[in-house]
Short mmCIF file of C-alpha atoms in Angstrom, two decimals:
data_model
loop_
_atom_site.label_atom_id
_atom_site.label_comp_id
_atom_site.label_asym_id
_atom_site.label_seq_id
_atom_site.Cartn_x
_atom_site.Cartn_y
_atom_site.Cartn_z
CA MET A 2 -18.05 39.92 30.02
CA LYS A 3 -20.55 37.85 28.03
CA THR A 4 -20.30 40.28 25.09
CA THR A 5 -16.50 40.07 25.14
CA THR A 6 -16.57 36.26 25.18
CA THR A 7 -19.05 36.17 22.29
CA LEU A 8 -16.94 38.61 20.29
CA ILE A 9 -13.76 36.58 20.86
CA SER A 10 -15.58 33.37 19.83
CA LEU A 11 -16.86 35.04 16.66
CA ILE A 12 -13.39 36.28 15.77
CA LEU A 13 -11.93 32.80 16.29
CA VAL A 14 -14.57 31.22 14.04
CA VAL A 15 -13.88 33.76 11.30
CA MET A 16 -10.11 33.24 11.60
CA ILE A 17 -10.42 29.45 11.44
CA SER A 18 -12.76 29.67 8.45
CA ALA A 19 -10.40 32.04 6.68
CA CYS A 20 -7.43 29.74 7.27
CA SER A 21 -9.25 26.54 6.29
CA GLN A 22 -10.96 25.70 3.03
CA ILE A 23 -14.16 23.70 3.15
CA THR A 24 -14.38 20.67 0.87
CA THR A 25 -17.63 18.75 0.47
CA GLY A 26 -17.54 15.15 -0.74
CA SER A 27 -19.01 14.65 -4.22
CA GLY A 28 -20.81 11.39 -3.38
CA GLU A 29 -19.05 9.66 -6.28
CA ILE A 30 -16.92 6.94 -4.66
CA VAL A 31 -13.66 5.76 -6.19
CA THR A 32 -11.44 2.88 -5.04
CA GLN A 33 -7.68 3.06 -4.79
CA GLU A 34 -5.45 0.09 -4.04
CA MET A 35 -2.21 1.08 -2.35
CA ASP A 36 1.01 -0.94 -2.45
CA PHE A 37 2.32 -0.84 1.14
CA THR A 38 4.02 -3.65 3.04
CA GLY A 39 6.13 -4.09 6.17
CA PHE A 40 4.01 -2.23 8.72
CA ASP A 41 2.58 -3.45 12.03
CA LYS A 42 1.08 -0.19 13.33
CA LEU A 43 -1.76 2.01 12.08
CA ASP A 44 -2.38 5.75 12.49
CA VAL A 45 -5.88 6.71 11.34
CA SER A 46 -7.16 10.30 11.29
CA GLN A 47 -9.68 12.74 9.76
CA GLY A 48 -12.75 10.62 10.47
CA PHE A 49 -11.77 7.62 8.37
CA ASN A 50 -13.75 4.42 8.87
CA VAL A 51 -11.23 1.57 8.72
CA GLU A 52 -11.73 -2.19 8.82
CA VAL A 53 -8.59 -4.13 9.73
CA ASN A 54 -8.29 -7.86 9.14
CA GLN A 55 -5.42 -10.19 9.93
CA GLY A 56 -4.00 -12.01 6.92
CA ASP A 57 -0.77 -13.44 5.54
CA ASP A 58 -0.33 -10.68 2.98
CA PHE A 59 -0.58 -6.89 3.05
CA SER A 60 -3.45 -5.09 1.37
CA VAL A 61 -4.59 -1.45 1.58
CA ILE A 62 -7.80 -0.42 -0.18
CA ILE A 63 -9.09 3.14 0.11
CA ARG A 64 -12.60 4.26 -0.90
CA VAL A 65 -13.27 8.01 -0.93
CA ASP A 66 -15.21 10.66 -2.83
CA ASP A 67 -13.52 11.28 -6.18
CA ASN A 68 -12.90 14.94 -5.38
CA LEU A 69 -10.99 13.99 -2.21
CA VAL A 70 -8.38 11.79 -3.90
CA GLU A 71 -5.98 14.73 -4.32
CA PHE A 72 -6.12 15.37 -0.57
CA LEU A 73 -5.46 11.76 0.47
CA GLN A 74 -2.48 11.22 2.73
CA VAL A 75 -1.68 7.52 2.90
CA GLU A 76 1.94 6.78 3.66
CA LYS A 77 4.23 4.42 5.50
CA VAL A 78 6.49 6.03 8.10
CA GLY A 79 8.84 3.49 9.66
CA ASP A 80 6.64 0.57 10.67
CA THR A 81 3.45 2.68 10.76
CA LEU A 82 0.85 3.05 8.01
CA LYS A 83 -0.80 6.47 8.20
CA ILE A 84 -4.26 7.01 6.70
CA GLY A 85 -5.81 10.46 6.56
CA LEU A 86 -6.37 13.64 4.59
CA GLU A 87 -4.55 16.95 4.34
CA GLY A 88 -5.04 18.70 7.65
CA ASP A 89 -5.49 22.29 6.47
CA ARG A 90 -9.05 21.77 5.20
CA ILE A 91 -12.50 21.14 6.63
CA TYR A 92 -14.20 18.11 5.03
CA THR A 93 -17.99 17.77 5.05
CA THR A 94 -20.32 14.99 3.89
CA SER A 95 -17.33 12.83 3.08
CA ASN A 96 -17.10 9.10 2.40
CA LEU A 97 -13.81 7.99 3.93
CA ARG A 98 -13.33 4.22 4.10
CA ALA A 99 -10.37 1.88 4.12
CA GLU A 100 -9.83 -1.86 4.30
CA VAL A 101 -6.46 -2.99 5.59
CA THR A 102 -5.11 -6.53 5.72
CA MET A 103 -1.88 -7.15 7.62
CA PRO A 104 -0.11 -10.09 9.30
CA SER A 105 0.20 -8.46 12.75
CA LEU A 106 -0.93 -5.33 14.58
CA THR A 107 1.03 -4.01 17.57
CA GLY A 108 -0.10 -0.39 17.67
CA LEU A 109 -3.22 1.58 16.74
CA GLU A 110 -3.79 5.33 16.88
CA ALA A 111 -7.19 6.77 15.94
CA SER A 112 -7.94 10.49 16.00
CA GLY A 113 -10.32 13.10 14.65
CA GLY A 114 -13.52 11.08 14.95
CA SER A 115 -12.14 8.01 13.19
CA ASP A 116 -13.76 4.59 13.53
CA VAL A 117 -11.54 1.50 13.45
CA THR A 118 -12.64 -2.14 13.72
CA VAL A 119 -10.03 -4.90 14.06
CA SER A 120 -10.33 -8.68 13.81
CA GLY A 121 -7.74 -11.40 14.32
CA THR A 122 -5.28 -12.26 17.10
CA GLY A 123 -2.11 -10.70 18.43
CA GLU A 124 0.36 -10.59 21.29
CA ASP A 125 0.69 -7.13 22.90
CA ILE A 126 -0.90 -3.94 21.61
CA THR A 127 -0.94 -0.22 22.34
CA VAL A 128 -4.13 1.68 21.46
CA ASP A 129 -4.48 5.49 21.51
CA ALA A 130 -7.90 6.92 20.63
CA SER A 131 -8.62 10.65 20.74
CA GLY A 132 -11.02 13.29 19.45
CA GLY A 133 -14.21 11.25 19.61
CA SER A 134 -12.77 8.22 17.85
CA ASP A 135 -13.98 4.64 18.22
CA ALA A 136 -11.56 1.68 18.30
CA ASP A 137 -13.32 -1.68 18.41
CA LEU A 138 -10.92 -4.56 19.06
CA ALA A 139 -13.52 -6.94 20.51
CA SER A 140 -12.72 -9.44 17.75
CA PHE A 141 -8.96 -8.98 18.11
CA SER A 142 -7.75 -11.06 21.06
CA VAL A 143 -4.38 -10.07 22.54
CA VAL A 144 -2.33 -10.87 25.61
CA ASN A 145 -1.38 -7.48 27.09
CA ALA A 146 -2.88 -4.10 26.18
CA ASN A 147 -2.03 -0.48 26.93
CA VAL A 148 -4.97 1.82 26.17
CA VAL A 149 -5.12 5.61 26.13
CA ALA A 150 -8.53 7.15 25.41
CA SER A 151 -9.28 10.87 25.45
CA GLY A 152 -11.73 13.45 24.15
CA GLY A 153 -14.88 11.36 24.31
CA SER A 154 -13.42 8.32 22.56
CA ASP A 155 -14.54 4.71 22.98
CA VAL A 156 -12.24 1.68 23.01
CA THR A 157 -13.23 -1.98 23.27
CA ILE A 158 -10.34 -4.31 24.04
CA ASN A 159 -10.04 -8.09 24.32
CA ALA A 160 -7.02 -8.89 26.48
CA SER A 161 -6.20 -12.03 28.46
CA GLY A 162 -3.07 -10.70 30.20
CA THR A 163 -2.53 -7.27 31.74
CA LEU A 164 -4.66 -4.25 30.84
CA ASN A 165 -3.37 -0.73 31.49
CA VAL A 166 -5.72 2.19 30.84
CA ASP A 167 -5.52 5.98 30.88
CA ALA A 168 -8.98 7.37 30.07
CA SER A 169 -9.90 11.05 30.18
CA GLY A 170 -12.38 13.59 28.86
CA GLY A 171 -15.54 11.50 28.99
CA SER A 172 -14.02 8.48 27.28
CA GLN A 173 -15.16 4.90 27.73
CA VAL A 174 -13.00 1.77 27.73
CA TYR A 175 -14.71 -1.62 27.62
CA TYR A 176 -12.89 -4.91 28.09
CA LEU A 177 -13.81 -8.50 27.33
CA GLY A 178 -12.75 -11.50 29.37
CA SER A 179 -10.94 -11.29 32.69
CA PRO A 180 -7.65 -9.45 32.18
CA THR A 181 -5.41 -8.54 35.09
CA MET A 182 -6.08 -4.88 35.78
CA GLY A 183 -2.76 -3.06 35.80
CA GLN A 184 -2.45 0.72 36.04
CA ILE A 185 -5.94 2.20 35.62
CA GLU A 186 -6.36 5.99 35.54
CA THR A 187 -9.64 7.74 34.80
CA SER A 188 -10.64 11.40 34.85
CA GLY A 189 -13.24 13.77 33.45
CA GLY A 190 -16.16 11.38 33.67
CA SER A 191 -14.38 8.48 31.96
CA ASP A 192 -14.99 4.83 32.82
CA VAL A 193 -13.41 1.41 32.43
CA ASP A 194 -16.04 -1.33 32.42
CA PRO A 195 -16.47 -4.99 31.44
CA ARG A 196 -18.55 -5.65 28.38
#
């Protein structure tokens, strides 16, 4: 049985490697300023490190390795700004950074080991972190918050109203202040704790 499992694992690794190209960051960082406006939600993927600041105007600045520019996928879909890379490749030793300024943030999705830090104030927000991502909203005070964290992700939230949480797969949700605890669901070694 052990031999069969090992053989299947080896075959899967070979198949994934054959289907995905590996791209290593060059180490030469370039900056791109993007002209996007009219969004109040963010969707960050592929291990991007994003700093979000509240401001009157919109600004999107991307800093990546020069050989990754052709694989950048930054687009606005409805009221959501998506930041990531083409998904059919494996990226190693990559510098993936973004600075986003926006008037308001009502929704944040972080996946694929992304790291997002937000500062400012807001009303209600929905946060979804998955795949080992980190969403730090300690400096972003809101009224009500709905948080979903999965796959070993960490979320820090600063809510004064009602906090609803669904945490699974070894994820951790920290909260500041004294929010009213709404629907709290945890599984797979996940926790919801004050910070």
